[in-house]
PDB file of C-alpha atoms in Angstrom:
ATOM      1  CA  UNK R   1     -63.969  42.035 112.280  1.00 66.00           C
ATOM      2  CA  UNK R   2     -63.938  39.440 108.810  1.00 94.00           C
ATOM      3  CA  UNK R   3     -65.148  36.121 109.581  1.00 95.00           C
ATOM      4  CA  UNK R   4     -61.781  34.426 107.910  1.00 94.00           C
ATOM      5  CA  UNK R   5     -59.628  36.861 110.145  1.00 95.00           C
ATOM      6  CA  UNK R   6     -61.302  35.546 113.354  1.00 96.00           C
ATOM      7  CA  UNK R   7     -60.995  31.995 112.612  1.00 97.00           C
ATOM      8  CA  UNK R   8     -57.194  32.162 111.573  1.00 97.00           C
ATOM      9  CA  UNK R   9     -56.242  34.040 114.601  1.00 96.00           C
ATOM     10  CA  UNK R  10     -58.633  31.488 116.647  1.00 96.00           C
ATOM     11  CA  UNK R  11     -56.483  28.509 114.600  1.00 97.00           C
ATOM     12  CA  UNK R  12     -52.930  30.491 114.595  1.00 97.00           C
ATOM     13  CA  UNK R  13     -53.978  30.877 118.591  1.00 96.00           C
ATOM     14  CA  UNK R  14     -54.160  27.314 119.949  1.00 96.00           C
ATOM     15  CA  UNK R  15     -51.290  24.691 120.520  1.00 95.00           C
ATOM     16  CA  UNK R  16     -48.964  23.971 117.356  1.00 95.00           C
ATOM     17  CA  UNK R  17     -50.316  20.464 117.074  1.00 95.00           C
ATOM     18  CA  UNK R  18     -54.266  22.257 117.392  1.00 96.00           C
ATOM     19  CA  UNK R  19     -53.037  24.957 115.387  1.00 97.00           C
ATOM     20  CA  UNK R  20     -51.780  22.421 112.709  1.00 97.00           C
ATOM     21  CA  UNK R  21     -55.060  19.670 113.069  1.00 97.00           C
ATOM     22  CA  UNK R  22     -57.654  22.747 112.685  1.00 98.00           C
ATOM     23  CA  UNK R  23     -55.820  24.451 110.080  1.00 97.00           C
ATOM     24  CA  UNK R  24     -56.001  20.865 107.798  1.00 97.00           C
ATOM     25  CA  UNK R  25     -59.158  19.966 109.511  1.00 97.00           C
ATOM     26  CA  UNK R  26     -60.412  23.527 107.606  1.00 97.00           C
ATOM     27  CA  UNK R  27     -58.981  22.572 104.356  1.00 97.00           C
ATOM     28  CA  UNK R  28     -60.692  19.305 104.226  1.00 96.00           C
ATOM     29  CA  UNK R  29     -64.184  20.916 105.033  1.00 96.00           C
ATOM     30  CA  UNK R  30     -63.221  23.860 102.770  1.00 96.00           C
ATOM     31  CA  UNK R  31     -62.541  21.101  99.978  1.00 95.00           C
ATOM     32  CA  UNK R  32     -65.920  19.532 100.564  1.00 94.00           C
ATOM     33  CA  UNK R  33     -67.861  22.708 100.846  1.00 91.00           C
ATOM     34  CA  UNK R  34     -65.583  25.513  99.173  1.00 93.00           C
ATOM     35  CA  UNK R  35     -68.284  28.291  99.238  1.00 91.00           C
ATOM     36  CA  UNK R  36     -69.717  27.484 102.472  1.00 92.00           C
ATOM     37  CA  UNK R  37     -70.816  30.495 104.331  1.00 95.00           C
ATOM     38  CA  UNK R  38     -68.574  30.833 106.940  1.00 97.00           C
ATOM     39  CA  UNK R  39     -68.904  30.936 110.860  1.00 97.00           C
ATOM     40  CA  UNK R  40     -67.136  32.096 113.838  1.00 96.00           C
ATOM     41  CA  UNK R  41     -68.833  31.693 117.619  1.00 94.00           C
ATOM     42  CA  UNK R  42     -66.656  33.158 120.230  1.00 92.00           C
ATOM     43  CA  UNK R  43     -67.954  31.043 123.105  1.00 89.00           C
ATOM     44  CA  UNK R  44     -69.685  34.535 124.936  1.00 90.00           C
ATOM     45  CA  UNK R  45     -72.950  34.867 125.230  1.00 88.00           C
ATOM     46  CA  UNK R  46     -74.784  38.504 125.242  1.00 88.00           C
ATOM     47  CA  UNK R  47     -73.344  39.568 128.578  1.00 90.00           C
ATOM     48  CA  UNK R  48     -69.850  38.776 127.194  1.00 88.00           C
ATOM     49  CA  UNK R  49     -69.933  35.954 129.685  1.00 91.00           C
ATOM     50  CA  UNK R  50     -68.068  32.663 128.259  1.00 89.00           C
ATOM     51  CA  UNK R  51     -70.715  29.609 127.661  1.00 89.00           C
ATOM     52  CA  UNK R  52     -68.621  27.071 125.309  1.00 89.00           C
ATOM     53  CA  UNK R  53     -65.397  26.616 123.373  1.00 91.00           C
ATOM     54  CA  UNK R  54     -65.484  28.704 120.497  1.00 95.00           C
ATOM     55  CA  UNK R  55     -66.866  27.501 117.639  1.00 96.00           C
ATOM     56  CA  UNK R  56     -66.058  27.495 113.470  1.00 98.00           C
ATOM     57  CA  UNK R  57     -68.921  26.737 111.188  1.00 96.00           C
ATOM     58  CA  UNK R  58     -69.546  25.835 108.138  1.00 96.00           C
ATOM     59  CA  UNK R  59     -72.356  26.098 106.061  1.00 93.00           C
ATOM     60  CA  UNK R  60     -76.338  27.161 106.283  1.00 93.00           C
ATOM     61  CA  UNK R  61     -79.458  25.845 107.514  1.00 91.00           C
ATOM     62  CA  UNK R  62     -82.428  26.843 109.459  1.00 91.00           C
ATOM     63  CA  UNK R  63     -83.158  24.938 112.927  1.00 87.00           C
ATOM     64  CA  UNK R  64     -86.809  24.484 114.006  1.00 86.00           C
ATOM     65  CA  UNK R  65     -87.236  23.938 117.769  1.00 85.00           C
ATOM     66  CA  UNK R  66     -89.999  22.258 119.263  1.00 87.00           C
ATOM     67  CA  UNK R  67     -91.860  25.302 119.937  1.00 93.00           C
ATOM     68  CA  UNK R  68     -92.066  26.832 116.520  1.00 90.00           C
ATOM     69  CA  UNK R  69     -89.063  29.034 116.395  1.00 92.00           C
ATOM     70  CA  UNK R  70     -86.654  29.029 113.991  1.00 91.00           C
ATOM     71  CA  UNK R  71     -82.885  30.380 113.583  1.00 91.00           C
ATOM     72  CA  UNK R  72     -80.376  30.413 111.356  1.00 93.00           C
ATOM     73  CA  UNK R  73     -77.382  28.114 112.187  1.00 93.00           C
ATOM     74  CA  UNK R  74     -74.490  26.472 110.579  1.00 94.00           C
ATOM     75  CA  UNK R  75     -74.431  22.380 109.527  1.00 93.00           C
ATOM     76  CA  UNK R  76     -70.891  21.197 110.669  1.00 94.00           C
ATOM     77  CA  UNK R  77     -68.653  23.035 113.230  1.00 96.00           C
ATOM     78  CA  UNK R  78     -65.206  22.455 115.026  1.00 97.00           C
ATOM     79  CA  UNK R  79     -63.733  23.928 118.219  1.00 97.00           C
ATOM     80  CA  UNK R  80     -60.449  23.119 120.176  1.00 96.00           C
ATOM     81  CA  UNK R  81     -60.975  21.677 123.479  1.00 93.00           C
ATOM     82  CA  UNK R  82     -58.917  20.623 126.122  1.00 92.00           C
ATOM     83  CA  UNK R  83     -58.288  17.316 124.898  1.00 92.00           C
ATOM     84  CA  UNK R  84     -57.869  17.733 121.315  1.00 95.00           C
ATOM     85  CA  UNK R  85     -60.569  18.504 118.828  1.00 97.00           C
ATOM     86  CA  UNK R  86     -64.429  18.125 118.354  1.00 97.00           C
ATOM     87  CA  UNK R  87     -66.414  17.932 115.136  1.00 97.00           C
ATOM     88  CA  UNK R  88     -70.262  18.936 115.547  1.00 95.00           C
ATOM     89  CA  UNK R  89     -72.743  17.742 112.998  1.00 94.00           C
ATOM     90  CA  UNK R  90     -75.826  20.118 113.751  1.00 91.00           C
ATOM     91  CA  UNK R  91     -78.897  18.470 112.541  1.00 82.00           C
ATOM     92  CA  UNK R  92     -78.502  14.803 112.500  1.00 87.00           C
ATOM     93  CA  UNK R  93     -82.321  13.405 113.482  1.00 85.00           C
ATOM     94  CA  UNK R  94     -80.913   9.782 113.923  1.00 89.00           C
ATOM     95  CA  UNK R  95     -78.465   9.897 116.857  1.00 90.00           C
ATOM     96  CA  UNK R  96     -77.085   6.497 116.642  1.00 92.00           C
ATOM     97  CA  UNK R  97     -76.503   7.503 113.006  1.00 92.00           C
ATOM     98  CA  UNK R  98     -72.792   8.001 113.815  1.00 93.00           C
ATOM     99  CA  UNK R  99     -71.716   5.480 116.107  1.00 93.00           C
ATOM    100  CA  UNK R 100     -73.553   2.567 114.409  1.00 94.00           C
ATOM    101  CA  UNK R 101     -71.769   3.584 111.290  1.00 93.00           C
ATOM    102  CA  UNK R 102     -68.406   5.238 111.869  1.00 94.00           C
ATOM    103  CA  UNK R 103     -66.696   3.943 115.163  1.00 94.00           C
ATOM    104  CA  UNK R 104     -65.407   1.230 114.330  1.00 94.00           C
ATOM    105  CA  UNK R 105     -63.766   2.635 111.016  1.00 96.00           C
ATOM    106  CA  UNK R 106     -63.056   6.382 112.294  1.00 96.00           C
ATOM    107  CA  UNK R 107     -60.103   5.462 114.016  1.00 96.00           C
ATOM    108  CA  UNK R 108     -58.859   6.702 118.239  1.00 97.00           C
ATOM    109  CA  UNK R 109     -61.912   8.947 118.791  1.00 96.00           C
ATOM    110  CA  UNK R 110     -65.101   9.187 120.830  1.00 95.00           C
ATOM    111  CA  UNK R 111     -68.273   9.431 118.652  1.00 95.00           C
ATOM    112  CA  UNK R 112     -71.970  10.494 120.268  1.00 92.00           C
ATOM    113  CA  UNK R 113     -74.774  11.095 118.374  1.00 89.00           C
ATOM    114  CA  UNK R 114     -73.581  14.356 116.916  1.00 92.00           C
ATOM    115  CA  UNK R 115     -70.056  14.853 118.130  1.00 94.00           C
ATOM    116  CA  UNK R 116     -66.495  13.400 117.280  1.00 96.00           C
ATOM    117  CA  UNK R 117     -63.786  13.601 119.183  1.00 96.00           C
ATOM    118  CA  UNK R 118     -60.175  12.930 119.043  1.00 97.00           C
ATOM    119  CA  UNK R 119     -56.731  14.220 120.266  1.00 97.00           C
ATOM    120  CA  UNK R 120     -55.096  14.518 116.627  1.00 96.00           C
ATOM    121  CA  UNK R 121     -55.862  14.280 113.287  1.00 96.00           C
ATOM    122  CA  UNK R 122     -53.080  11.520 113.341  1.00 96.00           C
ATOM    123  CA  UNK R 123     -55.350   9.694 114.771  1.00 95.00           C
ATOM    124  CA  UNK R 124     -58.140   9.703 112.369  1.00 96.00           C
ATOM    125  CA  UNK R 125     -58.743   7.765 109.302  1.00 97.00           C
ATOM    126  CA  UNK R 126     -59.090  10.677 107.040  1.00 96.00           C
ATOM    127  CA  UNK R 127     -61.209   9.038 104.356  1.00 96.00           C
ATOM    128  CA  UNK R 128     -63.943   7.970 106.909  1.00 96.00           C
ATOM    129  CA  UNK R 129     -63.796  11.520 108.574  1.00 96.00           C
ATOM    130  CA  UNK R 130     -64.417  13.095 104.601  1.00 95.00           C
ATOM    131  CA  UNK R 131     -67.253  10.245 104.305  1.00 94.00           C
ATOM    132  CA  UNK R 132     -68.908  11.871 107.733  1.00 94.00           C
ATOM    133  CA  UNK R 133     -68.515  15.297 106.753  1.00 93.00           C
ATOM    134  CA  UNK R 134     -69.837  14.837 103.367  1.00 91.00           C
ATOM    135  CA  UNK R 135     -73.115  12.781 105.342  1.00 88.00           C
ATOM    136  CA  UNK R 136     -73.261  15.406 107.978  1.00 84.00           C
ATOM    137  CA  UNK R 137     -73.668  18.311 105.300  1.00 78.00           C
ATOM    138  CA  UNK R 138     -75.910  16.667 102.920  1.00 77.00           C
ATOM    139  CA  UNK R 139     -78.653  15.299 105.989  1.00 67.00           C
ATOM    140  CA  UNK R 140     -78.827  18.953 107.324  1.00 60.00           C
ATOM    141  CA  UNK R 141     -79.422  20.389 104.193  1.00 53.00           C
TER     142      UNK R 141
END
């Protein structure tokens, strides 16, 4: 199945207010990276088994892990959860990085390390979320 067909029915698949956040949320990365290989993790593992949320992601990069492996993986991903949305910024070496910088100007969200959070895109200050995402893709590149 086409990457861009599993991520619309994923979007066209979730709440109307999801539906609508990811769907613009998309756009705005799409803007910033518009030939960004694209990424879609159903949440199963191997065994079919579910693990996490699923996953869209956005661009390329390799990840080294502490024991000399390496894989291929994407820099900036979203996923629906319960509560509203998440925004993962995959390679970001300073953790603090985020919240030092960004959560006091973001707007109602929760930001860790490499994660933020919020219920809506209503609630986001959408020229400080573009600011992130354009840091998030350039420090994993």
């Amino acid at each position: 199945m086409n990457i861009e067909y599993q991520i619309q029915e994923y979007i066209s698949g979730q709440t109307s207010q999801k539906s609508r956040d990811l769907q613009n949320l998309h756009k705005i990365i799409l803007e910033i990276m518009p030939f960004c290989k694209l990424w879609f993790l159903d949440g199963k593992n191997n065994d079919g088994k579910i693990v996490s949320n699923p996953n869209i992601g956005y661009g390329f990069q390799n990840l080294k892990y502490a024991d000399g492996s390496s894989r291929e993986f994407y820099q900036l991903g979203i996923s629906a959860n319960t509560t509203g949305i998440s925004i993962y910024f995959i390679g970001i070496k300073d953790k603090n990085y985020l919240a030092k910088n960004y959560s006091n100007t973001i707007g109602k969200a929760s930001v860790t390390g490499y994660c933020i959070k919020f219920k809506t895109l209503d609630h986001i200050n959408l020229d400080v979320l573009r600011e992130i995402l354009k840091f998030g893709l350039n420090v994993s590149n």
